[in-house]
XYZ file of C-alpha atoms in Angstrom:
753
model
C 0.000 0.000 0.000
C 1.516 3.329 -1.070
C 1.552 6.382 1.161
C -1.452 8.053 -0.462
C -3.660 5.011 -0.082
C -2.530 4.631 3.515
C -3.486 8.227 4.267
C -6.814 7.749 2.501
C -7.478 4.648 4.582
C -6.661 6.564 7.775
C -9.045 9.372 6.818
C -11.825 6.926 6.010
C -11.234 4.983 9.222
C -11.282 8.267 11.114
C -14.585 9.128 9.471
C -16.058 5.754 10.411
C -14.862 5.997 14.006
C -16.182 9.524 14.489
C -19.489 8.989 12.701
C -20.202 5.701 14.425
C -19.406 7.538 17.651
C -22.046 10.107 16.769
C -24.465 7.256 16.129
C -23.846 5.749 19.552
C -23.615 8.927 21.645
C -26.415 10.921 20.049
C -29.639 9.407 21.452
C -32.144 7.875 19.068
C -34.290 10.261 17.081
C -32.394 13.340 18.261
C -31.737 14.369 14.667
C -34.206 16.281 12.484
C -37.102 14.118 11.280
C -35.228 10.941 12.250
C -38.168 9.197 13.906
C -40.348 9.864 10.853
C -37.694 8.393 8.569
C -37.413 5.345 10.807
C -41.131 4.693 11.083
C -41.573 5.130 7.326
C -39.035 2.361 6.723
C -40.631 0.301 9.501
C -44.083 0.712 7.930
C -42.785 -0.659 4.631
C -41.081 -3.550 6.429
C -44.324 -4.306 8.257
C -46.829 -3.966 5.403
C -44.738 -4.583 2.307
C -46.339 -1.493 0.700
C -45.326 2.085 0.109
C -46.965 4.505 2.532
C -49.203 7.306 1.347
C -50.348 10.549 2.891
C -53.628 9.879 4.660
C -56.186 12.285 6.065
C -55.455 12.921 8.842
C -51.729 12.238 8.320
C -50.065 9.446 10.265
C -48.176 11.244 13.039
C -45.457 8.575 13.024
C -44.681 9.100 9.332
C -45.154 12.843 9.055
C -44.310 14.341 5.691
C -41.959 11.453 4.921
C -44.958 9.500 3.605
C -44.814 11.870 0.623
C -41.067 11.448 0.075
C -39.536 9.360 -2.725
C -39.165 5.858 -1.255
C -35.795 4.368 -2.253
C -34.057 4.962 1.095
C -37.036 3.533 2.947
C -37.230 0.504 0.665
C -33.555 -0.283 1.240
C -33.911 0.393 4.959
C -36.993 -1.813 5.181
C -35.051 -4.678 3.616
C -32.337 -4.272 6.251
C -34.641 -4.230 9.280
C -37.354 -6.619 8.079
C -35.839 -9.617 9.968
C -35.911 -7.680 13.260
C -38.752 -7.498 15.762
C -40.315 -4.049 15.419
C -43.277 -4.740 17.684
C -44.047 -2.028 20.198
C -41.895 0.591 18.460
C -44.658 3.153 18.263
C -45.709 2.576 21.842
C -42.109 3.013 23.014
C -41.738 6.462 21.445
C -42.002 9.109 24.167
C -42.015 12.658 22.838
C -40.973 15.452 25.149
C -43.898 17.909 25.229
C -41.581 20.698 26.378
C -38.922 20.315 23.654
C -37.501 23.586 22.344
C -37.222 22.775 18.640
C -35.141 25.271 16.709
C -34.100 27.280 19.779
C -30.353 26.989 20.278
C -30.573 29.367 23.241
C -32.671 26.873 25.208
C -31.055 25.782 28.469
C -33.281 22.741 28.947
C -35.491 20.461 26.886
C -32.989 20.099 24.076
C -34.249 16.526 23.738
C -37.139 15.948 21.354
C -37.632 12.516 22.927
C -37.514 11.118 26.434
C -35.015 8.262 26.484
C -35.635 5.190 28.596
C -33.363 2.311 29.666
C -34.720 0.344 26.681
C -32.279 2.271 24.480
C -29.254 1.058 26.414
C -26.862 -1.656 25.262
C -27.411 -4.437 24.323
C -29.760 -3.171 21.639
C -32.814 -5.153 20.672
C -36.034 -4.755 18.734
C -36.738 -1.347 17.246
C -33.690 0.133 18.996
C -31.433 -2.307 17.163
C -33.292 -1.594 13.921
C -32.739 2.144 14.294
C -29.019 1.630 14.882
C -28.831 -0.648 11.834
C -30.271 2.162 9.724
C -27.859 4.627 11.292
C -24.953 2.427 10.246
C -26.488 2.197 6.768
C -26.408 6.002 6.570
C -22.804 5.989 7.786
C -21.801 3.595 5.004
C -23.555 5.764 2.437
C -21.439 8.638 3.718
C -18.361 6.479 3.217
C -19.483 5.984 -0.371
C -19.755 9.745 -0.799
C -16.180 10.176 0.435
C -14.954 7.582 -2.056
C -16.770 9.466 -4.810
C -15.011 12.674 -3.790
C -11.655 10.914 -3.915
C -12.416 9.349 -7.287
C -13.460 12.706 -8.735
C -10.328 14.390 -7.407
C -8.103 11.693 -8.906
C -9.815 12.132 -12.265
C -9.229 15.868 -12.191
C -5.727 15.786 -10.720
C -4.174 12.388 -11.517
C -0.684 13.555 -10.541
C -1.672 15.367 -7.374
C -1.318 13.817 -3.955
C -2.504 16.464 -1.513
C -5.687 17.727 -3.150
C -7.623 14.421 -3.323
C -6.854 13.603 0.301
C -7.636 17.109 1.475
C -10.975 17.115 -0.359
C -11.936 13.874 1.377
C -10.748 15.038 4.808
C -12.687 18.301 4.632
C -15.943 16.408 4.239
C -15.027 13.406 6.394
C -14.478 15.663 9.410
C -17.180 18.251 8.829
C -19.273 18.018 12.029
C -22.592 18.371 10.224
C -21.654 15.638 7.742
C -20.789 13.281 10.603
C -23.945 14.139 12.520
C -26.167 13.708 9.472
C -24.646 10.378 8.469
C -25.095 9.037 11.990
C -28.864 9.429 11.693
C -31.692 7.627 9.957
C -32.233 9.932 6.989
C -32.816 9.768 3.261
C -30.367 12.659 2.860
C -27.524 10.154 3.110
C -28.716 8.330 -0.018
C -29.361 11.394 -2.182
C -25.949 12.831 -1.245
C -24.242 9.601 -2.261
C -26.159 9.219 -5.526
C -25.596 12.836 -6.557
C -21.894 12.434 -5.813
C -21.799 9.201 -7.803
C -23.547 10.868 -10.736
C -21.015 13.700 -10.717
C -18.132 11.221 -10.733
C -19.643 9.544 -13.790
C -19.975 12.905 -15.542
C -16.415 13.925 -14.667
C -15.135 10.580 -15.963
C -16.905 11.164 -19.283
C -15.351 14.622 -19.473
C -11.810 13.531 -18.608
C -11.868 10.232 -20.542
C -14.359 10.607 -23.383
C -14.849 7.380 -25.375
C -13.445 7.499 -28.939
C -16.819 6.509 -30.332
C -19.750 7.752 -28.248
C -22.007 5.163 -29.833
C -19.940 2.076 -29.084
C -21.004 -0.415 -26.463
C -18.718 0.882 -23.708
C -19.832 4.477 -24.131
C -23.473 3.439 -24.248
C -23.099 1.465 -21.030
C -21.504 4.462 -19.311
C -24.410 6.678 -20.325
C -26.994 4.094 -19.309
C -25.238 3.663 -15.940
C -25.376 7.421 -15.491
C -29.081 7.352 -16.274
C -29.683 4.618 -13.715
C -27.822 6.639 -11.087
C -29.897 9.711 -11.882
C -33.100 7.665 -11.793
C -32.152 6.212 -8.421
C -31.480 9.745 -7.173
C -34.959 10.796 -8.305
C -36.336 7.848 -6.317
C -34.446 9.090 -3.240
C -35.396 12.772 -3.067
C -36.714 15.388 -5.445
C -33.192 16.787 -5.738
C -32.700 13.869 -8.131
C -34.825 15.780 -10.661
C -32.251 18.569 -10.532
C -29.533 15.998 -11.184
C -31.404 14.857 -14.296
C -31.562 18.403 -15.660
C -27.928 19.049 -14.777
C -26.686 15.797 -16.326
C -28.414 16.479 -19.640
C -26.913 19.953 -19.739
C -23.474 18.606 -18.844
C -23.645 16.007 -21.624
C -24.691 18.677 -24.118
C -21.664 20.803 -23.262
C -19.441 17.714 -23.472
C -20.700 16.943 -26.976
C -20.059 20.533 -28.045
C -16.551 20.400 -26.619
C -15.741 17.356 -28.730
C -17.167 19.003 -31.835
C -20.036 16.494 -32.174
C -23.221 18.452 -31.482
C -25.348 15.821 -33.230
C -24.548 13.410 -30.430
C -26.395 15.555 -27.888
C -29.620 13.751 -28.718
C -28.035 10.309 -28.447
C -26.476 11.145 -25.088
C -29.774 12.491 -23.821
C -31.524 9.365 -25.050
C -29.062 6.886 -23.537
C -28.876 8.659 -20.160
C -32.249 10.359 -19.934
C -34.508 7.482 -20.911
C -33.208 5.057 -18.229
C -33.493 7.824 -15.634
C -37.088 8.557 -16.590
C -37.996 4.878 -16.789
C -36.689 4.329 -13.259
C -38.450 7.346 -11.764
C -41.626 7.446 -13.885
C -43.621 4.907 -11.824
C -43.177 7.085 -8.744
C -44.106 10.253 -10.607
C -47.231 8.634 -12.042
C -48.221 7.344 -8.595
C -47.777 10.794 -7.074
C -49.847 12.371 -9.816
C -52.611 9.843 -9.301
C -52.629 10.159 -5.499
C -51.980 13.855 -4.975
C -52.356 15.584 -8.325
C -48.686 16.562 -8.034
C -46.020 14.421 -9.697
C -43.384 15.559 -7.160
C -45.702 15.089 -4.117
C -44.392 18.430 -2.854
C -47.928 19.684 -2.183
C -48.843 17.118 0.519
C -45.329 17.374 1.960
C -45.669 21.140 2.400
C -49.226 20.830 3.695
C -48.126 18.479 6.492
C -45.140 20.713 7.284
C -47.459 23.633 7.961
C -48.644 24.877 4.593
C -47.242 27.199 1.958
C -45.752 30.199 3.751
C -45.482 32.282 0.589
C -42.063 33.789 1.261
C -40.364 36.174 -1.120
C -36.818 35.616 -2.347
C -35.644 38.394 -0.052
C -37.116 36.649 2.969
C -35.430 33.418 1.914
C -32.065 35.144 1.533
C -32.491 36.598 5.017
C -32.316 33.024 6.364
C -28.864 32.444 4.831
C -27.088 32.821 8.168
C -28.862 29.837 9.656
C -28.399 27.896 6.434
C -24.631 28.388 6.471
C -24.293 27.628 10.181
C -26.307 24.423 9.850
C -24.057 23.308 7.002
C -21.163 23.367 9.481
C -22.489 22.333 12.879
C -26.033 22.511 14.246
C -27.169 19.456 16.164
C -30.275 18.064 17.798
C -33.480 19.482 16.407
C -31.715 22.702 15.350
C -31.382 23.571 19.034
C -27.835 22.556 19.900
C -24.812 24.517 18.707
C -21.110 24.243 19.492
C -19.119 27.247 20.739
C -18.271 30.018 18.303
C -14.729 28.654 17.996
C -15.951 25.725 15.899
C -17.523 28.115 13.404
C -14.426 30.294 13.378
C -12.264 27.301 12.455
C -14.469 26.475 9.490
C -14.773 30.124 8.512
C -10.969 30.324 8.470
C -10.751 27.177 6.338
C -13.269 28.624 3.893
C -11.461 31.974 3.779
C -8.112 30.307 3.110
C -9.680 28.186 0.378
C -11.291 31.168 -1.333
C -8.153 33.299 -1.088
C -5.940 30.509 -2.400
C -8.375 29.806 -5.199
C -8.506 33.450 -6.274
C -4.714 33.734 -6.384
C -4.289 30.533 -8.376
C -7.167 31.339 -10.713
C -5.606 34.708 -11.513
C -2.250 33.102 -12.282
C -3.886 30.383 -14.368
C -5.799 32.987 -16.355
C -2.590 34.876 -17.156
C -0.988 31.665 -18.458
C -4.098 30.541 -20.311
C -3.431 31.999 -23.809
C -0.056 30.293 -24.149
C -1.373 27.000 -22.816
C -4.319 27.047 -25.163
C -2.212 27.744 -28.279
C 0.016 24.814 -27.431
C -2.754 22.313 -26.693
C -5.848 23.270 -28.733
C -6.140 22.988 -32.537
C -7.132 26.281 -34.180
C -10.363 24.829 -35.633
C -11.619 23.578 -32.258
C -14.989 24.620 -30.846
C -15.366 27.497 -28.429
C -15.945 25.056 -25.565
C -12.812 23.094 -26.482
C -10.694 26.251 -26.644
C -11.841 27.168 -23.125
C -11.994 23.652 -21.735
C -9.863 24.469 -18.701
C -12.494 26.983 -17.619
C -15.623 25.182 -18.742
C -15.343 22.171 -16.437
C -14.837 24.257 -13.259
C -17.796 26.383 -14.324
C -19.899 23.290 -14.911
C -18.984 21.900 -11.502
C -19.712 25.248 -9.866
C -23.075 25.232 -11.574
C -24.239 22.197 -9.620
C -24.126 23.863 -6.159
C -25.848 26.886 -7.672
C -28.588 24.703 -9.112
C -29.023 22.866 -5.805
C -29.241 26.166 -3.957
C -31.747 27.520 -6.473
C -33.923 24.460 -5.943
C -33.608 24.810 -2.177
C -34.452 28.521 -2.328
C -37.587 27.757 -4.334
C -38.519 25.160 -1.713
C -37.790 27.590 1.140
C -40.206 30.072 -0.394
C -42.935 27.532 0.297
C -41.867 25.947 3.590
C -39.326 26.319 6.382
C -36.205 24.517 5.168
C -33.117 26.625 5.935
C -31.062 23.533 6.706
C -27.503 23.168 5.483
C -27.875 19.416 5.018
C -30.101 20.145 2.009
C -27.035 21.608 0.266
C -25.005 18.425 0.778
C -26.031 16.855 -2.555
C -23.562 19.447 -3.904
C -20.817 18.579 -1.415
C -18.519 16.985 -4.026
C -17.765 20.097 -6.126
C -17.622 22.209 -2.979
C -15.014 19.871 -1.493
C -13.025 19.852 -4.733
C -13.075 23.632 -4.910
C -12.009 24.007 -1.286
C -9.165 21.512 -1.686
C -7.989 23.239 -4.876
C -7.975 26.614 -3.141
C -6.192 25.365 -0.026
C -3.608 23.440 -2.004
C -3.132 26.555 -4.105
C -1.161 28.134 -1.302
C 1.560 25.601 -2.014
C 1.520 26.227 -5.767
C 1.020 29.956 -5.982
C 2.152 31.515 -2.714
C 5.617 33.066 -2.323
C 8.465 30.690 -1.658
C 9.055 32.355 1.687
C 5.848 30.715 2.839
C 6.849 27.318 1.540
C 7.187 25.682 4.962
C 3.746 26.892 5.995
C 2.257 25.834 2.689
C 3.569 22.285 3.012
C 1.996 21.981 6.434
C -1.278 23.703 5.623
C -3.143 20.632 4.353
C -2.433 18.398 7.380
C -3.093 21.307 9.738
C -6.452 21.952 8.098
C -7.373 18.266 8.264
C -6.402 18.044 11.937
C -8.302 21.241 12.744
C -11.394 19.843 11.038
C -11.035 16.581 12.966
C -10.685 18.513 16.222
C -13.936 20.404 15.601
C -15.986 17.281 15.020
C -14.489 15.341 17.936
C -15.040 18.332 20.205
C -18.628 18.673 19.024
C -19.286 15.015 19.729
C -17.680 14.760 23.157
C -18.216 18.228 24.608
C -21.397 19.467 22.932
C -23.652 16.519 22.103
C -22.683 14.098 24.864
C -23.248 16.440 27.842
C -26.433 17.878 26.322
C -28.239 14.549 26.742
C -26.748 13.334 30.014
C -29.403 12.920 32.731
C -28.718 14.294 36.216
C -26.697 12.076 38.547
C -27.977 10.086 41.496
C -26.184 11.027 44.728
C -25.952 9.293 48.064
C -26.076 12.387 50.281
C -27.026 16.035 50.043
C -23.994 18.361 50.317
C -23.657 20.596 53.359
C -23.728 23.677 51.131
C -27.307 22.963 50.048
C -30.267 24.598 51.759
C -32.618 21.991 53.175
C -36.327 22.372 52.584
C -38.426 22.424 55.766
C -39.702 18.889 56.510
C -43.359 19.906 56.408
C -42.835 21.228 52.872
C -41.132 18.157 51.454
C -44.072 15.997 50.434
C -46.103 17.818 47.802
C -48.728 15.139 47.362
C -47.587 13.673 44.031
C -45.054 11.150 45.251
C -42.099 13.444 44.523
C -40.220 15.216 47.303
C -38.008 18.295 47.037
C -35.313 17.827 49.657
C -32.861 20.696 49.204
C -31.613 23.437 46.919
C -28.188 24.865 46.159
C -27.719 28.078 44.181
C -24.376 28.479 42.429
C -25.095 31.954 41.080
C -25.100 34.480 43.912
C -25.557 37.509 41.691
C -26.494 38.103 38.073
C -27.592 40.818 35.693
C -30.570 40.858 33.315
C -30.117 38.371 30.490
C -27.566 36.287 32.412
C -27.835 32.727 33.688
C -28.721 31.574 37.171
C -27.421 28.085 37.980
C -28.851 25.940 40.739
C -29.248 22.324 41.811
C -32.427 20.874 43.278
C -32.310 17.582 45.158
C -35.371 15.394 44.612
C -36.532 11.971 45.738
C -39.392 9.681 44.765
C -40.149 6.925 47.259
C -41.861 5.087 44.413
C -41.746 6.138 40.741
C -45.067 7.826 39.913
C -47.194 6.240 37.204
C -47.542 9.615 35.486
C -44.370 11.711 35.671
C -45.177 15.099 37.196
C -44.146 18.325 35.528
C -41.677 20.504 37.350
C -42.022 24.306 37.484
C -39.376 26.755 38.659
C -40.118 30.475 38.834
C -37.936 33.434 39.778
C -39.715 36.605 40.890
C -38.418 40.155 41.011
C -40.025 43.367 42.176
C -43.811 43.493 42.486
C -43.842 39.650 42.138
C -42.965 40.048 38.470
C -41.779 36.722 37.050
C -38.329 37.303 35.552
C -37.315 33.707 34.752
C -39.027 30.344 34.655
C -38.714 26.734 33.593
C -41.583 24.318 32.918
C -40.321 20.850 32.180
C -39.928 17.284 33.171
C -37.177 16.868 35.737
C -33.561 16.656 34.651
C -33.860 19.422 32.000
C -36.529 17.288 30.334
C -34.240 14.254 30.179
C -35.173 12.411 33.372
C -38.890 12.362 34.265
C -39.640 11.178 37.778
C -41.231 8.002 36.425
C -37.738 6.773 35.498
C -36.147 7.340 38.917
C -35.094 4.426 41.108
C -37.239 4.262 44.233
C -35.747 6.243 47.102
C -32.812 7.600 45.095
C -31.733 11.239 45.440
C -31.550 12.985 42.068
C -29.273 16.033 41.848
C -31.017 18.079 39.177
C -28.624 20.844 38.061
C -29.830 23.361 35.510
C -29.893 27.049 34.639
C -32.546 29.617 33.852
C -31.939 32.820 31.934
C -33.099 36.094 33.417
C -35.309 38.312 31.304
C -33.340 40.984 29.427
C -35.308 43.817 31.053
C -35.734 43.675 34.838
C -36.281 46.337 37.478
C -33.046 46.063 39.414
C -31.476 45.832 41.863
C -33.697 43.237 43.448
C -33.303 40.121 45.542
C -34.892 37.558 43.258
C -36.908 34.851 44.991
C -36.804 31.356 43.503
C -39.830 29.084 43.888
C -40.085 25.426 42.890
C -43.207 23.319 42.601
C -44.629 20.255 40.945
C -47.324 21.266 38.494
C -50.708 20.155 39.749
C -49.510 19.857 43.320
C -49.405 22.309 46.221
C -48.108 25.883 45.841
C -44.432 26.455 45.223
C -41.675 26.393 47.812
C -39.229 29.293 48.083
C -35.945 27.471 47.732
C -33.377 30.240 47.282
C -32.664 33.859 46.441
C -30.306 35.538 43.998
C -29.119 39.134 43.799
C -30.052 40.726 40.481
C -27.967 43.784 39.690
C -28.816 46.486 37.149
C -27.473 46.000 33.645
C -25.665 49.331 34.118
C -24.919 49.932 37.815
C -25.169 53.452 39.173
C -21.837 55.243 39.589
C -20.260 55.751 42.982
C -20.928 59.240 44.371
C -18.249 61.836 44.982
C -19.589 62.293 48.496
C -22.648 61.816 50.680
C -24.861 63.691 53.077
C -24.830 61.352 56.070
C -23.649 57.984 57.316
C -26.033 55.536 58.967
C -24.198 52.956 61.021
C -20.911 51.531 59.802
C -21.829 50.500 56.256
C -24.568 52.685 54.739
C -24.383 56.249 53.459
C -27.243 58.526 52.455
C -26.152 60.323 49.296
C -29.211 62.559 48.977
C -32.970 62.696 49.461
C -35.573 64.614 47.468
C -39.237 65.225 48.300
C -41.760 65.490 45.481
C -43.888 67.484 45.346
C -42.540 70.001 47.804
C -46.023 71.546 48.131
C -49.216 69.532 48.565
C -52.700 69.845 50.065
C -53.704 67.618 53.002
C -54.888 64.088 52.212
C -52.347 63.491 49.474
C -49.008 61.760 49.651
C -45.515 62.802 48.694
C -42.626 60.797 47.303
C -39.287 60.627 49.052
C -36.571 59.762 46.522
C -33.452 58.439 48.196
C -30.044 57.397 46.933
C -28.043 55.049 49.167
C -24.408 54.037 48.944
C -22.359 51.309 50.637
C -18.894 52.824 51.199
C -17.435 50.174 53.519
C -18.083 46.449 53.813
C -21.695 45.273 53.571
C -24.677 45.629 55.921
C -24.874 42.572 58.213
C -28.677 42.410 58.473
C -31.970 43.753 57.172
C -33.028 47.252 58.230
C -36.240 49.221 57.800
C -36.193 52.804 56.592
C -37.736 55.398 58.882
C -39.697 58.175 57.131
C -41.346 60.563 59.609
C -43.249 63.822 59.248
C -42.975 66.318 62.124
C -40.553 67.197 64.862
C -37.988 64.469 65.658
C -38.486 64.664 69.418
C -42.280 64.343 69.221
C -44.603 61.601 67.967
C -44.668 61.704 64.146
C -47.613 63.294 62.377
C -47.306 60.637 59.657
C -44.975 57.785 58.773
C -43.890 56.093 55.595
C -41.640 53.415 57.096
C -40.760 50.589 54.738
C -37.909 48.222 53.982
C -35.739 49.553 51.136
C -37.434 49.157 47.758
C -40.542 47.845 49.480
C -38.650 44.780 50.706
C -37.588 43.796 47.203
C -33.924 44.503 47.952
C -33.178 44.219 51.694
C -30.039 45.759 53.108
C -28.500 42.351 53.848
C -28.209 41.903 50.071
C -26.318 45.162 49.531
C -22.649 44.929 48.589
C -19.617 47.141 49.080
C -19.446 49.946 46.533
C -23.082 49.610 45.490
C -25.313 52.613 44.790
C -29.080 52.119 45.167
C -31.953 54.384 44.159
C -34.947 54.003 46.475
C -38.464 55.384 46.725
C -40.819 55.878 49.685
C -44.326 57.290 50.053
C -45.315 59.572 52.903
C -49.065 60.274 53.352
C -50.081 63.796 54.422
C -52.905 63.446 56.968
C -56.277 64.941 56.040
C -57.038 68.075 58.014
C -53.366 68.812 58.730
C -53.045 72.572 59.231
C -51.167 74.468 56.586
C -47.531 75.087 57.222
C -44.001 73.911 56.612
C -43.171 70.468 58.043
C -39.827 68.620 58.258
C -39.353 65.085 56.886
C -36.838 62.847 58.684
C -35.098 59.709 57.492
C -33.193 56.962 59.282
C -32.727 53.191 59.532
C -33.672 50.819 62.345
C -33.665 47.140 63.248
C -37.242 45.899 62.614
C -36.919 43.281 65.358
C -35.878 45.662 68.153
C -36.737 49.111 66.811
C -33.192 50.271 67.579
C -32.080 53.023 65.211
C -28.708 53.142 63.506
C -26.583 56.100 64.574
C -26.528 58.932 62.037
C -23.407 61.079 61.565
C -22.793 64.083 59.360
C -19.135 64.885 58.756
C -18.291 62.830 61.824
C -20.829 64.578 64.079
C -23.476 62.353 65.661
C -27.032 63.517 64.955
C -29.699 63.490 67.668
C -32.515 60.926 67.616
C -30.781 58.787 64.929
C -32.414 60.679 62.047
C -31.403 63.015 59.232
C -33.417 65.907 57.847
C -34.440 64.764 54.376
C -36.304 67.970 53.493
C -39.471 69.982 53.997
C -43.077 69.729 52.853
C -45.238 72.812 52.423
C -48.841 71.875 53.291
C -51.244 74.271 51.575
């Protein structure tokens, strides 16, 4: 085995290892539409007939009942010997799943996964994994097609074919897709195979296009195209593209009359293979592509404009690189940056090499092309790249037309064009070695292996550190840690067989839009027959709910019905605070079981303003050792009796932090006499007690002071102070170091009219 074949084998083995790893680690049916693909194949295996869209539609088949059936027919043949009984009954959909929301902190799982999915696999679980492996092998076939195409284009090159294969073999989305039950795997392979056949005809045209060998090549191409049309409707695009490619090939060779023969030999087999399906669709749905029932089940024609479709390009590009789950699980930005850098290097290298090739083109053409050759022949070196580039454009055009009718901004739908994209990227990256300055020679020689290793790192990272932890259920612990806050015994049993034992908050303070992490410790003495729903709510000022979670336990992954009896489940999760919150506030966290008794306050968290107030240059008075009164304002300064005035206060914590909760004293009248009126209240109405204040914090506060009805007109002082609500003892008040009498400070005056 020569070095190139050894490297190819290592890349392919790496692909198999990684993709099979995706198939094992990613739970069943946690890929888009995977359960519908599986149950469509299972229905064929069970009945021996193609499914059709019924009214109402079969919820286990979804829109896949309207899809071309080749993948399902092959899959049905593979799983027919297996016991598929009870598969539908075993499917447990998560009613709280956040489909399409990558910002979701819980309920990433579309399905609830039970111990039946664990090794050793049996029944429908084994069948699903068999189909996943089938998809993986189809992906291997696609990689071999990419290598074959690269060798046809660059027979003397060593780096480019391997690099083209590695770029696709270690693309996270390609691995994820080919570890799922999906008909995309088959259409990608067949489109890649069809392109290899076209490239072979271009690079090695038969001397006589009508001889037996040439005819067999064209018929084989037609069968591939027909099989593609039986796999997905993208196969129709391949038919159109292939006929156009063959027409250009005939013109290049100066034999335009052979266009008809080529179309006949390739087109007729393709149509004969696909025609029965098209006729069936027309008879059943009045639509030979069956797109109408597909779109109807998916939600109906949304009637988008091209501009609206183009606005979804960001999600389309991201999901061509790495978007997992049901479009709700993304890797860190670094993974996207790696692939963006690879793409940028490929484009830059391609532009440089294309410019140099264009400058050399006239001399090359005079040496190699007879003067009476056709226009296509004279520009052959440009025509083939343009033809190959045309395939991704055609695939995108078809996808854009589809996206105008239904939501489909999914990068996997561009993968039927992965072969020319991989070839173009490899050509551009390898171009740095051919066209870059010699001073960069060392870097250029190492670029290809560095790119391949970087790609491998992104997909391994995505598998082990993005997908695997996203679906891990919470652990079972033997004891509750000392740092957790125990729930009062009389509040433990909530009447549904599930007990909340303790809570531990990791996030002591947060700002609007940030995460609050906590762990709740639960126990079920006996697993409930119906798993209860868990609700967590975080309240701010005026009992405004500023964060919440409604889910099964364990972030939706571990309903209480699956818990071992008597085990303690440490359910760690996060909630995101609303982006706009009145702050500061001491948020109160309540937990409850939906349908049971009212919630239990399990913890608190300090919520700071998004933009904290600045520290003052000075202050009017100090109250105790830790609190300073910056200023106080009374509004309105004049009022009739029977109304109330506002006292606006700004506090500051210059040293340390207050050790306990205090109540603010607001008194009207002389300080050494009983007050005429009071507006005493904890700071911020109790929403942000002084024990939560921190060193260096500035707090704006508001109090209301009622003016008694019948109070004689005159000018009355308003006093402010702080006192211990348990004992009534006031904090000492000092102004510039001088102790004030009665533990109060003159906040201002009110003129009673």
